Amino acid sequence: MIATETLPGALRRAVATFGAGFRHDYRLLVAVALVAVLVAAPVVALFAIAVGAQDNIWPHVVGAVLPNALLDTAGLLMGVGLLVVLVGVPTAWLVATCRFPGQALFDWALLLPLAMPTYIVAYCYVDLLDSFGPVQSALRHLLGFTSRRDYWFPEIRSLYGAVFVMGMVLYPYVYLCARAVFLMQSAAVLDVARTLGASRGAVFLRVAVPLARPAIAVGAALALMETLNDIGASEYLGVRSLSVAVYATWVNRGSLAGAAQIACVMLLVVLAVVLLERFGRRRQRYVGSAQRWRRADAMKLGGLRACGAVLACLLPLALGFLVPAGFLLHQAIGLIASNGIQPEFLVLIRHSVTLAGSAAAIACVLGFLLAHAEQHARGPAFSAIVRLTGLGYALPGTVLAIGTMVPVVALDNTIDAAMRTLFGISTGLLVMGSGGAVIYAYVVRFLAVAVGTMETGFHKISPHLEMAARTLGQSRIGALVTIELPLMRPAVATAALLVFVDAMKELPATLLLRPFDFETLSTSIYGYAARGSFEQGAVAALAIVVAGFLPVLWLARTSRIPLPEQLGAADAASRA
Amino acid sequence: MPLPDRPVLARLLCAAGVVAFAAAATSAQADEVNVYTYREPGLIKPALDAFTKSTGVRVNTLFAADGLAERMRTEGTNSPADLLVAVDIGRLQQAIDLGVTQPVKSEALEKAIPAQFRDPQGQWYALTLRSRIVYASKDRVADQNLTYEGLADPKWRGKICIRSGQHPYNTSLIAAFLAKHGEAKTEAWLKGVKANLAKRPSGGDREGARDILAGVCDLAVGNSYYVGLMRNAKEEEQRKWGAAIRTINPTFDGGGTHVNISGVVMAKNAPNRASAAKMMEFLVSDTAQHIFSDLNYEYPVVAEAPIADSVKSFGALRPDTLPLSEVGRNRKAASMLVDRVGFDN
């Protein structure tokens, strides 16, 4: 019936839905629209810059850049996409549904690679695997070769090297999203499959994974967008991705507008892919049940299986974290032994934590609002607005930073003009000069992370719970606070952690939008890297890792799935 | 705790606001110079500190890899920037093209800096020179002299390493080649060099020396000062890279060695113009020039300034006489040519 629906019919229905939404939820709609305007402003500014191009860059881009850049970009995205799913999903399944030695440790430790800035990991691996790194030196020593030309060794500075580095750093996005879903999956669903004769493997592949598809898609999309907007690691490893083309157009050919055009087209492609994935599961609903439910019993693994599980978890942890962090630690110990810890170092930590913490808090509040609105006021208008707010994540950081300046400076200049006319004093650029612009850029950039995480959280809460509470007399806000917020705690914690860690290691926007003489951990690492001795930044790099590590520990404690009976959801509803 | 009544709260907020604004307003009036820099501050800080010490003028820096000129343009008349320091003629030219600079007339600057290394209208001034040279394997290369043109000679097949052709350092070199030889010859040259590469362009200039040590290639194109940085590095590894190579100052056929600059422009809306001009002059004083040469292994732009011994060891520098403005003008074409010949693929 739906398939035969005519377009005007669909349109009318959409308008009706929109109108209905507006009647009942106008406050929500206004709030959501406000957030959208706030977040979209930099992207809109970028589109404006793109439109104002003086010359047409496209003949050159299409003729000389795209053939190779597309190949490299596609190879990079497919490679990283495959790797993050192949690593993230099985490890999440093992950790969430099985018991094996070290499982409690892997549960949170598998997140650690997220705390490593990608380009730092690239530097580490080049140092380790290059001709004179410890690995090849040992190999030569063992096998008696004298020169690099005598034997074959995989080249880390290559497309494969980039896939490896990014895959190993970014798989936690998929791991985190998939793990949350596997933990929340009701045993009933899995048991039904088992009683119908499915093996454990079949349950995983044909029930658990398909049910987790929205979450896996969110995680993979985040990892791929991060891959797409990366410039530092790509350039260093010799990959000609589209972001490198954006950079060359801007810096070498002096065409910011042209660069903005390429960036905008990339953005539209990303948007199309995200929408396509959603379109693919448009008729599917993935909600938990409001019935009392129980966790699937963890399967105890023994013998060879346990060994396999430990290896499967240990390998990505080692490659994504232990090896590069160990390398940094080795450098850092030497540095601290000779220099001690400088007092300025504490200032760096304070700056980083303040900026990233503020951004995480704001992104969580806004992300919760958006995901809540999308869940409850279902309708194309809401959905479209929410999608729009995620655009910032797919843009290369520096390009986004250029767009961010425009609304910030406009606000600053308005304040300045008002203060001049009212009080005769000039305030200059208040927000730009105070670091406010950096926080704003973080929120614009990482809101997609918060929204994505919270959406998957909301998907697992049955709307019936809220309906029950409302029938029992709770107000909308009351139901939100007493029912949804507690159930959403793991998702909120996850979102806060992801945004915090991402913001801690964010570099391009921090560099460009910060005030004078203001260093954070990531800018100071970059300073050393720019001087060619990134090893000197090892202490700061480790500090980012530790700063990411503490919230991961906390997250691991809070995001154990709270069972409905523990939360007393029914009690809360009846108390109302 | 009950909130104070509204008038009290409002007055408090007002007072706090005024104090904050007043603080913001006065902070802009202190005797200081605000520097936006594409150079890592560690590389210029010793010179800036020397300026503060001799004049008492405070220096604030903001370092970013890209986008500072765009930031100045967006900030407009309220921009706090006084000076913009950059390490490539292209960056300086870009700022001038964006209209965020103003010319500076200074006898001291004109006297100290050779005409080739400053803008005739006083829009930009060079502070230091860096040559784009060839690192050669001490063991495997006998040649003492090379030309840039000669890098395309098939005798180097599979023996050359270089970073991305889209890196500004290479773009400027290719732009100079283009200005001298025209498009057809440059294209053929780029193809020839590409055919000689031992591996796909990647890494930075230091990786060239590292690859020579590893035996991956015999020649690598890199900037002169990296040699000093590697040979005097804290890291033992880098000292090994520096020890594996010999420097050759290549020339263009019938010309000199390609030289790029680090330089400075004055911001159009510089709030501290006088102090900023004073600082520009200080940066070409013997004190500052020696600091650049001694710490960063760059050539001083002032001909008579003392050169550090480690820089002398790179060999005598004979800069090519092509005006740098020509290099700046040809960068876009050079960058597009790099794409067309698929240099980085």
Short mmCIF file of C-alpha atoms in Angstrom, two decimals, chain A residues 55 60 64-65 68 72 126-127 130-133 147-149 155 157 159 235-240 247-248 250-254 256 339 398 402 405-406 409 412-413 415-416 419-420 423 425-430 432-433 511-519 523 526-528 530-533 535-536, chain B residues 21-22 24-25 34-36 40-43 58-68 70-71 73-75 78-81 91 94 140 158-159 164-168 171 199-204 206-207 210-211 213-218 229 234-235 237-238 241 331-332 335-336 339-340 344-345:
data_model
loop_
_atom_site.label_atom_id
_atom_site.label_comp_id
_atom_site.label_asym_id
_atom_site.label_seq_id
_atom_site.Cartn_x
_atom_site.Cartn_y
_atom_site.Cartn_z
CA ASP A 55 37.76 30.94 -10.79
CA HIS A 60 41.35 20.77 -13.13
CA ALA A 64 43.79 15.84 -12.86
CA VAL A 65 42.93 15.31 -9.19
CA ASN A 68 43.66 9.35 -8.34
CA ASP A 72 42.99 6.56 -2.90
CA VAL A 126 56.84 4.94 10.91
CA ASP A 127 59.54 5.13 13.58
CA ASP A 130 60.79 2.12 8.93
CA SER A 131 64.07 0.78 7.62
CA PHE A 132 66.01 1.73 10.72
CA GLY A 133 63.28 1.08 13.21
CA SER A 147 70.82 -3.45 3.25
CA ARG A 148 67.17 -2.50 2.99
CA ARG A 149 67.35 -3.47 -0.67
CA GLU A 155 55.98 -0.23 3.49
CA ARG A 157 54.22 4.88 4.31
CA LEU A 159 47.81 3.30 1.48
CA GLU A 235 49.93 13.31 4.01
CA TYR A 236 52.65 11.86 6.19
CA LEU A 237 51.91 8.33 5.00
CA GLY A 238 51.79 9.45 1.38
CA VAL A 239 48.06 8.97 0.72
CA ARG A 240 46.46 11.40 -1.72
CA TYR A 247 44.51 21.52 1.14
CA ALA A 248 46.53 21.87 -2.08
CA TRP A 250 43.71 26.26 -0.83
CA VAL A 251 47.33 26.66 0.18
CA ASN A 252 49.18 26.20 -3.11
CA ARG A 253 46.66 27.66 -5.49
CA GLY A 254 45.36 30.37 -3.19
CA LEU A 256 39.96 29.05 -0.39
CA ASN A 339 64.00 17.47 32.16
CA THR A 398 40.90 23.64 9.26
CA ILE A 402 37.51 28.96 8.76
CA MET A 405 35.22 32.19 12.52
CA VAL A 406 32.58 33.90 10.43
CA VAL A 409 33.53 37.30 14.60
CA ASP A 412 32.06 39.78 18.45
CA ASN A 413 31.83 42.76 16.15
CA ILE A 415 29.00 43.27 20.74
CA ASP A 416 31.90 45.61 20.10
CA MET A 419 29.49 48.63 23.55
CA ARG A 420 31.07 51.47 21.60
CA PHE A 423 29.47 53.02 26.72
CA ILE A 425 34.49 51.36 25.08
CA SER A 426 35.73 48.87 22.56
CA THR A 427 35.57 45.24 23.61
CA GLY A 428 37.49 43.94 20.62
CA LEU A 429 36.93 40.31 19.75
CA LEU A 430 35.61 38.82 22.99
CA MET A 432 37.61 34.85 19.53
CA GLY A 433 39.98 36.26 22.13
CA LEU A 511 45.37 25.73 16.44
CA LEU A 512 43.58 28.29 14.36
CA LEU A 513 40.88 29.54 16.74
CA ARG A 514 42.76 29.79 20.01
CA PRO A 515 43.75 33.07 21.69
CA PHE A 516 47.33 34.39 21.89
CA ASP A 517 49.90 32.34 23.79
CA PHE A 518 47.41 29.62 24.55
CA GLU A 519 48.71 26.06 24.40
CA THR A 523 48.87 22.06 20.11
CA TYR A 526 52.01 19.61 17.13
CA GLY A 527 54.55 22.29 17.96
CA TYR A 528 57.15 19.62 18.57
CA ALA A 530 56.44 20.94 13.42
CA ARG A 531 59.99 21.26 14.72
CA GLY A 532 60.58 17.69 13.59
CA SER A 533 60.98 16.01 16.95
CA GLU A 535 59.31 12.39 20.37
CA GLN A 536 59.72 15.52 22.51
CA PHE B 21 34.87 44.72 29.24
CA ALA B 22 37.15 47.32 30.76
CA ALA B 24 39.43 43.47 27.78
CA ALA B 25 39.63 47.04 26.53
CA ASN B 34 50.76 40.64 18.54
CA VAL B 35 52.31 38.18 16.13
CA TYR B 36 50.39 35.64 14.04
CA GLU B 40 56.45 27.21 15.09
CA PRO B 41 57.00 29.74 17.94
CA GLY B 42 59.92 27.73 19.33
CA LEU B 43 61.84 28.68 16.20
CA ARG B 58 55.67 42.33 25.30
CA VAL B 59 55.19 39.90 22.41
CA ASN B 60 52.11 37.68 22.11
CA THR B 61 52.17 34.88 19.58
CA LEU B 62 49.56 32.77 17.86
CA PHE B 63 50.89 29.87 15.83
CA ALA B 64 48.83 27.90 13.34
CA ALA B 65 49.70 25.74 10.36
CA ASP B 66 47.10 27.29 8.04
CA GLY B 67 44.40 29.89 7.85
CA LEU B 68 45.95 32.81 9.75
CA GLU B 70 41.94 34.13 6.54
CA ARG B 71 41.51 34.70 10.26
CA ARG B 73 40.50 38.91 6.99
CA THR B 74 37.50 37.62 8.92
CA GLU B 75 38.45 39.57 12.04
CA ASN B 78 39.02 44.50 15.18
CA SER B 79 41.83 42.05 14.42
CA PRO B 80 44.47 42.14 17.16
CA ALA B 81 47.23 41.00 14.76
CA ARG B 91 52.18 32.45 2.30
CA GLN B 94 48.61 35.05 -0.16
CA ARG B 140 77.11 5.86 -2.82
CA GLY B 158 65.01 4.61 -8.68
CA LYS B 159 67.46 6.59 -6.57
CA SER B 164 54.85 15.47 -1.66
CA GLY B 165 54.99 17.69 -4.72
CA GLN B 166 52.11 19.61 -3.15
CA HIS B 167 54.16 20.60 -0.15
CA PRO B 168 54.76 24.38 -0.33
CA THR B 171 55.67 23.90 -5.03
CA LYS B 199 59.22 5.50 -3.65
CA ARG B 200 55.99 7.43 -3.74
CA PRO B 201 56.46 10.95 -2.35
CA SER B 202 55.75 10.96 1.40
CA GLY B 203 57.10 11.99 4.79
CA GLY B 204 58.99 15.21 5.41
CA ARG B 206 64.13 14.50 7.18
CA GLU B 207 62.66 11.24 5.93
CA ARG B 210 66.53 8.67 6.84
CA ASP B 211 65.82 6.76 3.62
CA LEU B 213 70.76 5.95 5.54
CA ALA B 214 68.51 2.94 5.01
CA GLY B 215 69.72 2.55 1.44
CA VAL B 216 66.28 3.20 -0.04
CA CYS B 217 67.63 6.06 -2.14
CA ASP B 218 70.88 7.88 -2.92
CA LEU B 229 68.75 20.28 12.89
CA LYS B 234 68.89 15.48 20.82
CA GLU B 235 67.72 12.22 19.31
CA GLU B 237 68.64 8.50 15.54
CA GLN B 238 68.39 11.87 13.83
CA TRP B 241 70.49 10.40 9.51
CA ARG B 331 52.88 28.63 -7.64
CA LYS B 332 49.35 27.96 -8.74
CA SER B 335 50.70 23.02 -8.13
CA MET B 336 48.36 22.17 -11.00
CA ASP B 339 48.55 17.07 -10.26
CA ARG B 340 48.61 16.76 -14.05
CA ASP B 344 52.42 12.19 -6.03
CA ASN B 345 50.65 9.09 -7.29
#
